[in-house]
PDB file of C-alpha atoms in Angstrom:
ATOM      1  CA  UNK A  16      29.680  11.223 -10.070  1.00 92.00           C
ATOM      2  CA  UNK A  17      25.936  10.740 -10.158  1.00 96.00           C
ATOM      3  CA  UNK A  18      24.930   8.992  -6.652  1.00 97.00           C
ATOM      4  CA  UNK A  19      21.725   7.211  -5.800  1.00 98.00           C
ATOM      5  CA  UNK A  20      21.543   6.720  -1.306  1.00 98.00           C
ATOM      6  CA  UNK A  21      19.827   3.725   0.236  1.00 98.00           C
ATOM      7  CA  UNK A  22      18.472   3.772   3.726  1.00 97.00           C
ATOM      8  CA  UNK A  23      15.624   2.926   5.566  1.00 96.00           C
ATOM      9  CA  UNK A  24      16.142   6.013   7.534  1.00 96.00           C
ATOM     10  CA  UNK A  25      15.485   9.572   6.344  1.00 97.00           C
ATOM     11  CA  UNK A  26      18.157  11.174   8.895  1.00 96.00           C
ATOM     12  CA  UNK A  27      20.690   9.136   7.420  1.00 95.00           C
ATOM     13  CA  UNK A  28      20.085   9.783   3.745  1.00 97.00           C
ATOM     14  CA  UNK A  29      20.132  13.406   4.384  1.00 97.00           C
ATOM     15  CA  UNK A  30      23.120  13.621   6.701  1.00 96.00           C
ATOM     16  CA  UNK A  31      24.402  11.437   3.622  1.00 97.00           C
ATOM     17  CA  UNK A  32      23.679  13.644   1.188  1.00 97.00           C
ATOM     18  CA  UNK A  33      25.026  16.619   3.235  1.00 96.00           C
ATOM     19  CA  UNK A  34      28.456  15.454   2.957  1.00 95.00           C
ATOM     20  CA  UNK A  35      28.315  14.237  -0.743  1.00 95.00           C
ATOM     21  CA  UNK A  36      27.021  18.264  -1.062  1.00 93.00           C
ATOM     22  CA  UNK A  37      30.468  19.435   0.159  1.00 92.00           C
ATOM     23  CA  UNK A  38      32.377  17.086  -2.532  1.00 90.00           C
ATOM     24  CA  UNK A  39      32.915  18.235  -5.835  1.00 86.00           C
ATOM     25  CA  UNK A  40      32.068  16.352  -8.698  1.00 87.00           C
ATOM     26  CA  UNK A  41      29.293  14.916  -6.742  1.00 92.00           C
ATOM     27  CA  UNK A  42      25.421  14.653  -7.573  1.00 95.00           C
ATOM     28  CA  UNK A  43      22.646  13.163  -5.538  1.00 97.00           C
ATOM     29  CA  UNK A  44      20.364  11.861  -8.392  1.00 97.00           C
ATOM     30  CA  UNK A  45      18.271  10.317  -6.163  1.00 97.00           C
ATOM     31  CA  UNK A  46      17.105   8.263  -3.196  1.00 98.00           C
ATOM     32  CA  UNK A  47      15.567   5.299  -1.903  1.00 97.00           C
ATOM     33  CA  UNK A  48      14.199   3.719   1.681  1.00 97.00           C
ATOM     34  CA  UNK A  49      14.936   0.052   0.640  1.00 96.00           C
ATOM     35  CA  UNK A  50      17.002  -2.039  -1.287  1.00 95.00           C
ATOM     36  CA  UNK A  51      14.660  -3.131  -4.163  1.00 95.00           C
ATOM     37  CA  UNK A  52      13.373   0.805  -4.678  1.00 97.00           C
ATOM     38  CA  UNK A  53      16.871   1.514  -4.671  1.00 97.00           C
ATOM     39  CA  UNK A  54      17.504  -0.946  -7.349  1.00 96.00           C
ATOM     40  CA  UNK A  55      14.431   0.495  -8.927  1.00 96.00           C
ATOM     41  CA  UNK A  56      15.518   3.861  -9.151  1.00 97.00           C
ATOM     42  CA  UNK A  57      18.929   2.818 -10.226  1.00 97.00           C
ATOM     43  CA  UNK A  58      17.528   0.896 -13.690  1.00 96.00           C
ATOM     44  CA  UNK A  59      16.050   4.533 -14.593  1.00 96.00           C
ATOM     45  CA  UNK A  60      18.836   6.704 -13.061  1.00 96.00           C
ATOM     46  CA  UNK A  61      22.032   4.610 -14.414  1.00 96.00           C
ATOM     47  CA  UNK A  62      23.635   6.638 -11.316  1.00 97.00           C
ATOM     48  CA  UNK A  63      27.932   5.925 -11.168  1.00 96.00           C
ATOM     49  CA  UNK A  64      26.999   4.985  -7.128  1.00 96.00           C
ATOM     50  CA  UNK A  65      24.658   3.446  -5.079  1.00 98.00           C
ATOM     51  CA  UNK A  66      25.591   3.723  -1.676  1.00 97.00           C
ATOM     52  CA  UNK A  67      23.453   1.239   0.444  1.00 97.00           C
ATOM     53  CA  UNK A  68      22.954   0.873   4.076  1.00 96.00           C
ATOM     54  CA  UNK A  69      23.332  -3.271   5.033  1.00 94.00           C
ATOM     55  CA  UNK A  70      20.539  -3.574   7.174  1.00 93.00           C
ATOM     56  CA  UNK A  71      16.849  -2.596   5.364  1.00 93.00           C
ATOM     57  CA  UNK A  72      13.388  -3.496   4.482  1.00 90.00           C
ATOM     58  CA  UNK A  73      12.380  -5.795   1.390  1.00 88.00           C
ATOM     59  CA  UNK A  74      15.962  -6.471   0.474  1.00 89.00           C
ATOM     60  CA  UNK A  75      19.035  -6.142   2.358  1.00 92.00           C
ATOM     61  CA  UNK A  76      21.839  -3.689   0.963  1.00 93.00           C
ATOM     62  CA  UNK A  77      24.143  -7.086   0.593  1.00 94.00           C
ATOM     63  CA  UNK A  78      20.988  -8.921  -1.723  1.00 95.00           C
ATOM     64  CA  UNK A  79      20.526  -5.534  -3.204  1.00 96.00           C
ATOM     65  CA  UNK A  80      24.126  -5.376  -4.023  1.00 97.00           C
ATOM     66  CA  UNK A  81      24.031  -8.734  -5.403  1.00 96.00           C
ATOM     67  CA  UNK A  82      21.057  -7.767  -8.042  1.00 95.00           C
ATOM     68  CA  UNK A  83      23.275  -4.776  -9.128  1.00 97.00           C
ATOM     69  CA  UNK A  84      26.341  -6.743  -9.630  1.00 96.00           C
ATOM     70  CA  UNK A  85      23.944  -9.136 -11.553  1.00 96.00           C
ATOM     71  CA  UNK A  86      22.249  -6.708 -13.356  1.00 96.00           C
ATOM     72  CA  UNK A  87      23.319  -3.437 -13.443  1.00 96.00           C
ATOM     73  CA  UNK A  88      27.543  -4.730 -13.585  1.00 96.00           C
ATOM     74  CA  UNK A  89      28.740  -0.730 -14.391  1.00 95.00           C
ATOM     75  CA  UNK A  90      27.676   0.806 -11.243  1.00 96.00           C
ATOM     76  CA  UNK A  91      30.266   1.430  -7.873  1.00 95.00           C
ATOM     77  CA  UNK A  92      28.875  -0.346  -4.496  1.00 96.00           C
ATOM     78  CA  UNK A  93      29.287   1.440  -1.051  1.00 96.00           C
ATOM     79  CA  UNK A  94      27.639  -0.592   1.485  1.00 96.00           C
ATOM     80  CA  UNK A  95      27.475   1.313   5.018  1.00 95.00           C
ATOM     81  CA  UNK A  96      26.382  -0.056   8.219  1.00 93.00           C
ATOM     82  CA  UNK A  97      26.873   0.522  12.238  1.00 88.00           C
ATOM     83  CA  UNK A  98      28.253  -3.048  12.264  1.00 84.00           C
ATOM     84  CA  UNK A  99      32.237  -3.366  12.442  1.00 80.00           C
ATOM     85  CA  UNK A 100      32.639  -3.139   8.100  1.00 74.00           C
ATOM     86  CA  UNK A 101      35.983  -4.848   8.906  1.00 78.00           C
ATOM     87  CA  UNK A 102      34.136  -7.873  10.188  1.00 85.00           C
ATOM     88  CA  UNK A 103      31.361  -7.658   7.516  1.00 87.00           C
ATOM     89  CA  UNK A 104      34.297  -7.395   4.695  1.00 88.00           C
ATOM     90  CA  UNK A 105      33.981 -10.929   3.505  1.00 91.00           C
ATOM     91  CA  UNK A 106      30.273 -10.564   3.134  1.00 92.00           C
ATOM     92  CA  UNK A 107      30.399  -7.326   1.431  1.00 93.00           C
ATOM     93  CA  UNK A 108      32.929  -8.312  -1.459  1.00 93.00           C
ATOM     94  CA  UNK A 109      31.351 -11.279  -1.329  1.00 95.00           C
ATOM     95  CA  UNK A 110      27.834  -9.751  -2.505  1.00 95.00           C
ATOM     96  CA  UNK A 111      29.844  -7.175  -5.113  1.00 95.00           C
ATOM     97  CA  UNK A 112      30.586  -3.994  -3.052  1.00 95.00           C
ATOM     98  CA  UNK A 113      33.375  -1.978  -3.987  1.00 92.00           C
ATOM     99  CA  UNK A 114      33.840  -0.763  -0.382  1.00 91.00           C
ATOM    100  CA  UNK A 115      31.989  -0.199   2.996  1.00 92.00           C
ATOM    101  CA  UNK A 116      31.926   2.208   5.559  1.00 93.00           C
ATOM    102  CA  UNK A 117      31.399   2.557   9.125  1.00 93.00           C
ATOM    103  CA  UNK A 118      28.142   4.550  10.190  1.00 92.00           C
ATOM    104  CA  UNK A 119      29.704   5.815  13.685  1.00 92.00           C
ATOM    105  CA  UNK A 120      32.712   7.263  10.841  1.00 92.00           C
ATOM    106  CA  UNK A 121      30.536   8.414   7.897  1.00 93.00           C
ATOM    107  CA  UNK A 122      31.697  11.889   8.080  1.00 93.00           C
ATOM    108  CA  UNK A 123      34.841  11.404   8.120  1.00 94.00           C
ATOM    109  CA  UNK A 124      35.413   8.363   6.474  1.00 94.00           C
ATOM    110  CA  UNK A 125      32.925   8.867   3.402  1.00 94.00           C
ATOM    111  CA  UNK A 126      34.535  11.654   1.558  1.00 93.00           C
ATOM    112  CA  UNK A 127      37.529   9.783   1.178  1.00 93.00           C
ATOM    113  CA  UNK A 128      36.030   6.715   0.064  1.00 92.00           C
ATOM    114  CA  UNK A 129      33.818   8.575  -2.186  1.00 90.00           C
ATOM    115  CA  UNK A 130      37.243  10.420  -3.816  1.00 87.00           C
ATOM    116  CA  UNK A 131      39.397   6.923  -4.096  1.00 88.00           C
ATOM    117  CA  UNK A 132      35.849   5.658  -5.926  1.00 83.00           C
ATOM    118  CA  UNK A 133      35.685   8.879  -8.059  1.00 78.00           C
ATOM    119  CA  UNK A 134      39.589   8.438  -9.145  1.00 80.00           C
ATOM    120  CA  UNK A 135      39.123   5.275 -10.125  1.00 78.00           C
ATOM    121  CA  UNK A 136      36.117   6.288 -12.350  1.00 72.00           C
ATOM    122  CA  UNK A 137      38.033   9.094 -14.189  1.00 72.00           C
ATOM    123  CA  UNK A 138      40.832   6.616 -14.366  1.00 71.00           C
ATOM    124  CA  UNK A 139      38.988   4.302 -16.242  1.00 64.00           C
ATOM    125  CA  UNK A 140      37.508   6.593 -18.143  1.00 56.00           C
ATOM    126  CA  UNK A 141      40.109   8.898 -18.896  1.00 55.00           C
TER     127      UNK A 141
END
């Protein structure tokens, strides 16, 4: 699974991509610091995931999540943010996202989202 990480903050995309380094069948193709780079990079990358923090410059990971559901329909949406995602749930399916996750919980919580997201890939693919 080719994955393209969205976040304002360079700590976060790294500590990111250090757990998606410990998954298998998992590729950081790339990375962005806002939500319309991200959607730039993702036009040219075609990555399987964008994972996108809610809160960033330009455009939002929610109104970036909307142009990728608009535009780019194929790709998997993780939205993450330090906000309750249970509370933000509405908003996030609302917007497209296939799933959220809790910043406080990323490293535990992420490479179990990330694996439910890849099995449904290879399921409908396979």
């Amino acid at each position: 699974m080719r994955i393209l990480i969205a976040d304002d903050n360079e700590l976060v995309r790294r500590g990111v991509a250090e757990i998606l380094s410990t998954l298998a069948d998992c590729d950081v193709c790339g990375e962005a610091s806002n939500g319309l780079e991200a959607f730039q990079k993702a036009r040219e990358m075609r990555p399987d995931l964008v994972i996108l923090d809610i809160s960033m410059p330009c455009t939002n990971g929610l109104g970036a999540a909307r142009l990728f559901r608009r535009e780019l329909p194929e790709i998997k949406i993780l939205i993450m943010s330090h906000h309750d995602p249970v509370q933000l749930l509405p908003n996030i399916l609302e917007a497209g996202a296939d799933s959220c996750v809790d910043k406080f919980r990323i490293a535990t919580d992420l490479p179990e989202i990330i694996k439910s997201l890849l099995a449904a890939q290879q399921g409908s693919t396979g």
